[in-house]
Coordinates of C-alpha atoms in Angstrom, one line a residue:
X1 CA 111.0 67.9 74.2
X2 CA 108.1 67.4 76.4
X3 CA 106.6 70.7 75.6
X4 CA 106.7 69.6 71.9
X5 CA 105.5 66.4 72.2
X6 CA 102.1 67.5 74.8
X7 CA 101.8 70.6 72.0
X8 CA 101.5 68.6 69.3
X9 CA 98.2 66.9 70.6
X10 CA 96.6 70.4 69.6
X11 CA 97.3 70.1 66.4
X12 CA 95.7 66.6 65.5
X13 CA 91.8 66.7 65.9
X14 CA 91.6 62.4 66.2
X15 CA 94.4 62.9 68.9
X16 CA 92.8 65.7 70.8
X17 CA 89.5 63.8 71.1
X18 CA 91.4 60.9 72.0
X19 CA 93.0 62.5 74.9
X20 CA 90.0 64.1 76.1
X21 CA 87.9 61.0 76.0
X22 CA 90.4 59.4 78.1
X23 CA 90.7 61.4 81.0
X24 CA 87.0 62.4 80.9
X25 CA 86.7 58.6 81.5
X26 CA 89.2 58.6 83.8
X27 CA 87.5 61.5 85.5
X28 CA 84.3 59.6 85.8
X29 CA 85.6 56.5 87.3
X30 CA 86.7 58.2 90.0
X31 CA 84.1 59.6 90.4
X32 CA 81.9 56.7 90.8
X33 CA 84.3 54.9 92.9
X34 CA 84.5 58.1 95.8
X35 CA 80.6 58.3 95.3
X36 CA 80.4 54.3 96.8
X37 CA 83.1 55.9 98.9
X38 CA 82.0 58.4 100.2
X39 CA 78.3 56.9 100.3
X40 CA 79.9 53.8 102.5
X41 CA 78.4 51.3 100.6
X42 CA 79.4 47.7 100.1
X43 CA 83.1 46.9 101.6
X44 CA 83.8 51.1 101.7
X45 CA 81.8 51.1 105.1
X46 CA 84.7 52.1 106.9
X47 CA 86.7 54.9 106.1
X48 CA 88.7 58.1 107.3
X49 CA 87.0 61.1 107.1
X50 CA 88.0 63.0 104.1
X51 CA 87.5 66.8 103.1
X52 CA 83.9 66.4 101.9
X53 CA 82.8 65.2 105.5
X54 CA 83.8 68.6 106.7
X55 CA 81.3 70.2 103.7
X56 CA 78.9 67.8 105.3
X57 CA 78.8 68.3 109.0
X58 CA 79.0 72.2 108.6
X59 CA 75.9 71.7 106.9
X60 CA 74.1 69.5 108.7
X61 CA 75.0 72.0 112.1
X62 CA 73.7 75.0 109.9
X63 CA 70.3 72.9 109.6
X64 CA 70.2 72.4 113.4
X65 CA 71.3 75.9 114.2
X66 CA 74.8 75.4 116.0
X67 CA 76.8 76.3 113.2
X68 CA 79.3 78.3 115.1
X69 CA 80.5 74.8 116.5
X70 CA 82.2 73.6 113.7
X71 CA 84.5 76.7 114.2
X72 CA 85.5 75.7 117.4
X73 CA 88.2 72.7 117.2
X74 CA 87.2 70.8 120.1
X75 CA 83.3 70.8 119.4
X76 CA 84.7 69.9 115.9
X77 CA 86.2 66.8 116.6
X78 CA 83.7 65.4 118.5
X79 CA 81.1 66.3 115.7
X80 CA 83.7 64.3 113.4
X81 CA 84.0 61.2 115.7
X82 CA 80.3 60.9 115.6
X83 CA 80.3 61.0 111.9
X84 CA 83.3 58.5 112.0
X85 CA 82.3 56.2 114.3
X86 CA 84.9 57.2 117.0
X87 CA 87.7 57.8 114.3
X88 CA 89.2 61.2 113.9
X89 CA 90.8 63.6 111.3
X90 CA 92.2 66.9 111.4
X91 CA 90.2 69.3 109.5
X92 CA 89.6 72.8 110.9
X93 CA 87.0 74.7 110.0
X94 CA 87.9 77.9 108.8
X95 CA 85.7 78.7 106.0
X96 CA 83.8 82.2 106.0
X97 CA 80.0 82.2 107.3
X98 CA 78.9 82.2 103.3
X99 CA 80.6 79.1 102.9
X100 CA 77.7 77.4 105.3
X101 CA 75.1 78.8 103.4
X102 CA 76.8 77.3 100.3
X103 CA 76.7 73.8 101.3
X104 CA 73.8 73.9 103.7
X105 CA 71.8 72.1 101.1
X106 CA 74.1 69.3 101.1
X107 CA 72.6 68.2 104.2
X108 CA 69.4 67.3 102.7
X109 CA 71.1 64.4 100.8
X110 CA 72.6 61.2 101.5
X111 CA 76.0 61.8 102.0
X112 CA 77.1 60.1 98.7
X113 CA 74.4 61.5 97.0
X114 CA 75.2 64.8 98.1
X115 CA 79.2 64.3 97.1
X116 CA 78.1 63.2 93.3
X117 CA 76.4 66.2 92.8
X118 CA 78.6 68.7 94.5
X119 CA 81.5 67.0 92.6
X120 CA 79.7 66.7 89.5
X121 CA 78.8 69.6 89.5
X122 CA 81.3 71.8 90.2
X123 CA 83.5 69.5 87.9
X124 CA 81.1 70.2 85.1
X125 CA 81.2 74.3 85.2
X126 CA 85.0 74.1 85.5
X127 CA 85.7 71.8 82.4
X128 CA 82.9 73.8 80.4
X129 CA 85.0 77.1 81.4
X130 CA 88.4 75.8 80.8
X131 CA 87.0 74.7 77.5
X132 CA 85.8 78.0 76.8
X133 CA 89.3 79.7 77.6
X134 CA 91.7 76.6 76.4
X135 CA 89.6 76.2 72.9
X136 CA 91.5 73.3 70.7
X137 CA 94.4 73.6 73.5
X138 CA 91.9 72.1 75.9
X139 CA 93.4 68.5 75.4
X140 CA 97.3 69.2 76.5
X141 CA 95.9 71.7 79.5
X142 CA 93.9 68.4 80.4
X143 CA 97.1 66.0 80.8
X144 CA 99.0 68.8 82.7
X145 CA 96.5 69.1 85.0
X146 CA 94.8 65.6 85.6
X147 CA 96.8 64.9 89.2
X148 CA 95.6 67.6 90.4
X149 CA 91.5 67.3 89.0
X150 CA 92.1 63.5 90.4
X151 CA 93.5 64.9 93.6
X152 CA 90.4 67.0 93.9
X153 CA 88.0 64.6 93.1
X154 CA 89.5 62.5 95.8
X155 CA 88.7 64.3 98.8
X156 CA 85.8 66.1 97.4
X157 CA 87.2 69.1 97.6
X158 CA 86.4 72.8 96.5
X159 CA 89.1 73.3 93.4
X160 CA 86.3 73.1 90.8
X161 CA 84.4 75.4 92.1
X162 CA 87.1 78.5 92.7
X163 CA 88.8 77.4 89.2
X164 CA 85.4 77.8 87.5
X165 CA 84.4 81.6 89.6
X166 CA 88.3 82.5 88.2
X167 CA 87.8 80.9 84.8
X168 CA 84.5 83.3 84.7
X169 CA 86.0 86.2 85.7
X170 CA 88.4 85.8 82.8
X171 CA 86.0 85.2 80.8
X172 CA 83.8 88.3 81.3
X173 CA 86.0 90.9 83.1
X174 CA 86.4 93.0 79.2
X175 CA 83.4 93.1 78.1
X176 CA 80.9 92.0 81.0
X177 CA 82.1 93.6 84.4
X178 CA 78.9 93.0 85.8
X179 CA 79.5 89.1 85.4
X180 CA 83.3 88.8 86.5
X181 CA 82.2 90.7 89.3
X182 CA 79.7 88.8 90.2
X183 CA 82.4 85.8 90.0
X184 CA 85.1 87.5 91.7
X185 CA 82.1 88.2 95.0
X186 CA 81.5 84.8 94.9
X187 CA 85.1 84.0 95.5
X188 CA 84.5 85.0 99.0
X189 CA 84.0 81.4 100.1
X190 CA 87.5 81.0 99.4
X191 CA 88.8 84.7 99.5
X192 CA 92.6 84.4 100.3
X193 CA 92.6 82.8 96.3
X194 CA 91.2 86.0 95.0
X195 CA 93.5 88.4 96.2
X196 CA 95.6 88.4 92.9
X197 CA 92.5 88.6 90.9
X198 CA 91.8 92.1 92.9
X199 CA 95.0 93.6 92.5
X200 CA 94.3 93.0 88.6
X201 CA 91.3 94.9 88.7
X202 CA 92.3 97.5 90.3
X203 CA 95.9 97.5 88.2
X204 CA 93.2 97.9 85.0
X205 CA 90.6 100.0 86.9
X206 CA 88.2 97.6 86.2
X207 CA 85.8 99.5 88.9
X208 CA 81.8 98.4 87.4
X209 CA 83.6 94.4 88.5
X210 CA 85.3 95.8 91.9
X211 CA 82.1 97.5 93.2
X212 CA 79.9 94.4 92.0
X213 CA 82.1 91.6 93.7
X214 CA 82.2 94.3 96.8
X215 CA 78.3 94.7 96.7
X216 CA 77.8 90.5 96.7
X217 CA 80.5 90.4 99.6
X218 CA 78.8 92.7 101.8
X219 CA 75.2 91.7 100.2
X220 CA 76.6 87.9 101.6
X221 CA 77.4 89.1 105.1
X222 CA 74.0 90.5 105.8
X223 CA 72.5 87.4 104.7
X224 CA 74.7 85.6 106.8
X225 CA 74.5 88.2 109.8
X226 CA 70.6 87.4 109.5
X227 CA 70.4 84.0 109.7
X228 CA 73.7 83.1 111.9
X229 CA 73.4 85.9 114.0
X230 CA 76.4 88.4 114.6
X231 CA 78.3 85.9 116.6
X232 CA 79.0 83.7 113.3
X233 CA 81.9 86.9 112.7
X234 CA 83.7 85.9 116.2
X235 CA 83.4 82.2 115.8
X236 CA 84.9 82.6 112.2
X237 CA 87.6 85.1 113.5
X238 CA 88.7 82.8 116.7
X239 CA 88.8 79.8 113.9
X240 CA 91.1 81.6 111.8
X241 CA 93.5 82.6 114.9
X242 CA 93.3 78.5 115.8
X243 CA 94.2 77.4 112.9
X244 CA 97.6 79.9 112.4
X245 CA 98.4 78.6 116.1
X246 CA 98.0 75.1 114.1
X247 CA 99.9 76.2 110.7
X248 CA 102.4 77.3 113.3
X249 CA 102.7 74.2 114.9
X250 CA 103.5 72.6 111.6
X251 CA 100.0 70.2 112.9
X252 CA 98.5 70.7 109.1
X253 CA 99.5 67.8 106.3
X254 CA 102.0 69.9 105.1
X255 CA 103.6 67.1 102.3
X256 CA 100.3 68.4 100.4
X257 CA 100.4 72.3 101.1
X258 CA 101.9 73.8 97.9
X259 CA 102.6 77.0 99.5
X260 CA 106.6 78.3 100.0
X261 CA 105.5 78.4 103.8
X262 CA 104.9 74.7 103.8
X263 CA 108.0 73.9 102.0
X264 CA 110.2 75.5 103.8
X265 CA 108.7 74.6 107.1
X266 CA 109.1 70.9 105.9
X267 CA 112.6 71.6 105.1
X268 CA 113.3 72.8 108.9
X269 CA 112.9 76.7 108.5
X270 CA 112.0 77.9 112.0
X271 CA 107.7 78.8 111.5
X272 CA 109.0 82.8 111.6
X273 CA 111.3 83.2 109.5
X274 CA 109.2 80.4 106.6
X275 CA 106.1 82.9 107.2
X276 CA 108.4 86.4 106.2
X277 CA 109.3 84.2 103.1
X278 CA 106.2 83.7 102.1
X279 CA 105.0 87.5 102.3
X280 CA 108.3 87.4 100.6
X281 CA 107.0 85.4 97.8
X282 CA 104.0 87.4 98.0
X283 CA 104.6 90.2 97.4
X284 CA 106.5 88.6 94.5
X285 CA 103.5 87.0 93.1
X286 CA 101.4 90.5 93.3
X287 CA 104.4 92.4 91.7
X288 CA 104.0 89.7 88.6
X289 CA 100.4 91.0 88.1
X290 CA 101.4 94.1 87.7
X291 CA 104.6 94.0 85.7
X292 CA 101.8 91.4 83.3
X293 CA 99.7 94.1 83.2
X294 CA 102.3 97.1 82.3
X295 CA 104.0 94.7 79.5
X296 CA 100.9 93.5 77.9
X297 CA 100.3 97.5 77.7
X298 CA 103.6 98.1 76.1
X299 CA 103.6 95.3 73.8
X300 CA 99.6 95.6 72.5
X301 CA 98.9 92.1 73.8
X302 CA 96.0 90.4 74.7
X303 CA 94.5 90.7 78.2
X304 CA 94.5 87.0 78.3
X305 CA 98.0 87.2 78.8
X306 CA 97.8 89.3 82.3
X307 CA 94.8 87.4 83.4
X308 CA 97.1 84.0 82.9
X309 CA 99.9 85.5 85.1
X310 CA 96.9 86.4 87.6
X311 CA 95.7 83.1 87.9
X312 CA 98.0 81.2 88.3
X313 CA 99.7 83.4 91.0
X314 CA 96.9 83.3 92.6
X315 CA 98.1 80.2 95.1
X316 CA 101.2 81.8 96.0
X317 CA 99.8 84.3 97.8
X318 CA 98.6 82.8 101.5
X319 CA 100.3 80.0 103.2
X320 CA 97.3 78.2 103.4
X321 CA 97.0 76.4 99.8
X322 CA 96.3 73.0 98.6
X323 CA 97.3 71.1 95.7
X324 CA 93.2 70.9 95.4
X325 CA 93.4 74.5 94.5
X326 CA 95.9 73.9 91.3
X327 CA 92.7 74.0 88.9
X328 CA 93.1 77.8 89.2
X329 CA 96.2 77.2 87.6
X330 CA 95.3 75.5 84.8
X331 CA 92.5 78.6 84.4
X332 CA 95.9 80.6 84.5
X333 CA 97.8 77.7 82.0
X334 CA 94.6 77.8 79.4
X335 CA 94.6 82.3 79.3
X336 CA 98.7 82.3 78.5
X337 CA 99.0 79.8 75.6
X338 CA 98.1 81.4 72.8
X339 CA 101.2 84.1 73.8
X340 CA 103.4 81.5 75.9
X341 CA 105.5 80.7 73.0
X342 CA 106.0 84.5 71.8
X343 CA 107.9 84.1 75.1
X344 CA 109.1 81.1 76.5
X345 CA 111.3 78.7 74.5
X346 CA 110.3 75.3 74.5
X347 CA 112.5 74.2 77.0
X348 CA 110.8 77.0 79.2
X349 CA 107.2 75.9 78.0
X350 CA 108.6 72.2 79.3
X351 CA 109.4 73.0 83.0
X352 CA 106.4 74.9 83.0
X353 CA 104.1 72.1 82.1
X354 CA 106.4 69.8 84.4
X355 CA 106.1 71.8 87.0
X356 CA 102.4 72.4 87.3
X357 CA 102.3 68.3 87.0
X358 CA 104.7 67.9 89.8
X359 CA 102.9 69.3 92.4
X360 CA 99.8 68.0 91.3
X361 CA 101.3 64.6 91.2
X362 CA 103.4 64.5 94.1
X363 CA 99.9 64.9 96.8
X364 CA 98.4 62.1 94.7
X365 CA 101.2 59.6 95.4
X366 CA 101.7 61.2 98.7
X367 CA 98.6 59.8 99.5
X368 CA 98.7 56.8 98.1
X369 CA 101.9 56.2 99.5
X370 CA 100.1 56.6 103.2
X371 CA 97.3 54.6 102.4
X372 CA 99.5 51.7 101.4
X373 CA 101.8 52.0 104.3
X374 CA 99.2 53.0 107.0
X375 CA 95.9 51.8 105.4
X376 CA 92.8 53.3 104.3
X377 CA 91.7 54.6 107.9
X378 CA 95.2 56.1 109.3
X379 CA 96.3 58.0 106.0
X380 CA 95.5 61.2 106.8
X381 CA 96.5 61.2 110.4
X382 CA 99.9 59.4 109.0
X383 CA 100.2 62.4 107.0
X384 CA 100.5 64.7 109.9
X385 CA 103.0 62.9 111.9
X386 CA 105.4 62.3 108.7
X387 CA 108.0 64.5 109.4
X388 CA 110.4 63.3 106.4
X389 CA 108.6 63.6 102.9
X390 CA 109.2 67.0 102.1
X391 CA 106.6 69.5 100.5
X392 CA 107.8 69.5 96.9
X393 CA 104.2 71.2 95.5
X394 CA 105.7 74.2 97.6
X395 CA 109.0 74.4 95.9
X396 CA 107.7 73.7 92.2
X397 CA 105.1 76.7 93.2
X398 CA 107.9 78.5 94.3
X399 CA 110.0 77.7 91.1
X400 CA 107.2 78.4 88.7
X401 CA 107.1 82.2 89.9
X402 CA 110.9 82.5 89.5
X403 CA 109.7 81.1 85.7
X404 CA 107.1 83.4 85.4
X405 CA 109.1 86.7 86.5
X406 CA 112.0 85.7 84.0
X407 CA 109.4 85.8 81.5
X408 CA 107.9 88.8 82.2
X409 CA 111.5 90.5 82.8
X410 CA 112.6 89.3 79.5
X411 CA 109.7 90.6 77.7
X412 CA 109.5 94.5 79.4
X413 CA 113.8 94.7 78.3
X414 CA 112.1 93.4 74.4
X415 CA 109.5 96.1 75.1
X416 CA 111.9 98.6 76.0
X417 CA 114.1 98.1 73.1
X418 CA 111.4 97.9 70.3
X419 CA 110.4 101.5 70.6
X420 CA 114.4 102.5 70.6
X421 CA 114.5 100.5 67.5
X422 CA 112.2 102.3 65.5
X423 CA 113.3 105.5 66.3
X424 CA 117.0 104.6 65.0
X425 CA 115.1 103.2 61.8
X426 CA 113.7 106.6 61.2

């Protein structure tokens, strides 16, 4: 089976430094290649504007002091066509203000210069912390998940950094509060992908980490209130209302949303009654954080166990996710092996693996498919206006909670009956 087979990688050291040799190469290849990319040297002087750009005009406005206009779509676009040459993308800026002051530095660089190190960075602190959690499992979490590092590494896109800020809260939220809460703060550049992670803490009254990520979020805003001025809240705010008119719509690249939302908008589900499902699956997703938490109570398990379950819920929750985001599942992947097969059979442990691959996979040759067909320039824009290719990262989301909640159900009835056990044995 394939869950054998990827298992059995752990178990040979030559094999395991084989395998992470090769997609660390792999890794830095691509790399290199977006950096000519995204630098537009040589032949790659043309190009669509891809995810990084965004990073890169919100923080070149922040250095000339108008960056409430990258939260307005119209001033966006034309900010976008100037750093395209006329060619434009769709990529609405709804980040919060602290997200500016995050990249603002960025600015300062060549634009390739400033991808390699934002990339290479955040790349580097999220492979260091899923090699702390994954330990000699780190090879066979690195196959399941290299789609969705290569999909990341593509468009230059945030992944790393909210995988490594999980992977740390992990990390330190038993016996360092004071450091997962300073992680879980800093997730407030991406906050919808930290809602799970909150519901855990406050499932396992973890209240030294809640009131230190609350003190850097409110620490963050009056920084930002200071220097964006109090207008930076509205601009964000009337962003985040365009952008559901725009989800609404169905204008988003939905093929590469993994979110039940997208999926079942893509499979003709009127925008109302796709949005209850998602709350729907939700709710769901939340309900799995706790039920981790109350059976790895009952059955004296590791923490690592509920904090797996946490993270890699943690894309379920808003409609708006990305298959850039999946490194927070492989955070999730890398905190449930050592207990996954105490629970899941092997053909179990397969889909699981398959399924975090498939919708990784599927926005990679999603892409490459457009590019092909449309070239290099119209990709993204052909992405938008495909109204056939379904979003399949939305349903293999959608049918790796249904996975995760047969788990967990299984193992609260084996919880329940242990305890009845022993008191007929007496």
């Amino acid at each position: 089976m394939f869950a054998e087979a990827l298992e059995a990688v752990q178990l040979s050291s030559s094999k395991r430094t084989a395998y992470v040799r090769f997609v660390m190469a792999a890794l830095a290849v691509m790399v290199l290649f977006k950096t000519l990319r995204f630098g537009r040297w040589g032949v790659l002087q043309i190009r669509e504007l891809s995810d990084f750009d965004a990073f890169y005009i919100a923080a070149q406005q922040v250095w000339r002091g108008q960056v409430d206009l990258v939260y307005r779509f119209e001033t966006l676009m034309k900010l976008q066509a100037e750093a395209a040459h006329g060619a434009t993308g769709f990529m609405p800026w709804t980040y919060p203000p602290q997200f500016n002051l995050l990249v603002a530095p960025l600015a300062l660089l060549p634009t390739g210069i400033a991808y390699l190190l934002f990339i290479a960075a955040t790349l580097a602190a999220y492979l260091l912390t899923l090699r702390a959690i994954a330990g000699a499992s780190f090879a066979h979490v690195l196959v399941a998940l290299f789609p969705a590092l290569a999909i990341t590494i593509g468009g230059g896109q945030n992944g790393f950094l909210t995988g490594a800020l999980v992977g740390l809260v992990c990390l330190n939220v038993e016996r360092r509060q004071l450091v997962a809460g300073l992680a879980l703060g800093a997730m407030v550049v991406k906050p919808h992908l930290a809602i799970a992670v909150g519901v855990y803490m406050l499932a396992t009254r973890r209240w030294m980490a809640l009131a230190t990520a609350a003190a850097v979020v409110l620490a963050s805003s009056v920084v930002c209130t200071m220097v964006f001025g109090w207008q930076i809240w509205t601009a964000w705010l009337g962003a985040i209302r365009e952008s559901a008119s725009f989800l609404e719509q169905g204008i988003y690249p939905l093929l590469r949303m993994i979110s039940t939302y997208a999926a079942l908008s893509r499979a003709g589900v009127p925008p109302a009654i796709a949005f209850w499902a998602q709350a729907a699956v939700a709710s769901l997703a939340l309900g799995a954080v706790v039920l981790a938490v109350r059976l790895g109570a009952a059955r004296n398990m590791s923490p690592r166990f509920a904090l797996g379950i946490t993270a890699m819920v943690s894309v379920m929750i808003s409609p708006y996710a990305y298959d850039y985001d999946l490194p927070m599942v492989g955070i999730g992947l890398a905190m449930l092996l050592p207990n996954l097969a105490l629970l899941a059979s092997a053909r179990e442990r397969s889909v699981i693996y398959g399924l975090i691959l498939l919708a990784g996979a599927y926005g990679m040759l999603q892409s490459a498919r457009l590019a092909a067909q449309f070239g290099e320039e119209q990709a993204y824009l052909a992405g938008l206006t495909d109204r056939f290719a379904p979003a399949l990262g939305g349903f293999a989301m959608m049918a790796l909670l249904v996975l995760l909640l047969r788990l967990l159900w299984r193992g609260m009835q084996s919880a329940a009956v242990l305890p009845q056990a022993a008191e007929a044995a007496e």
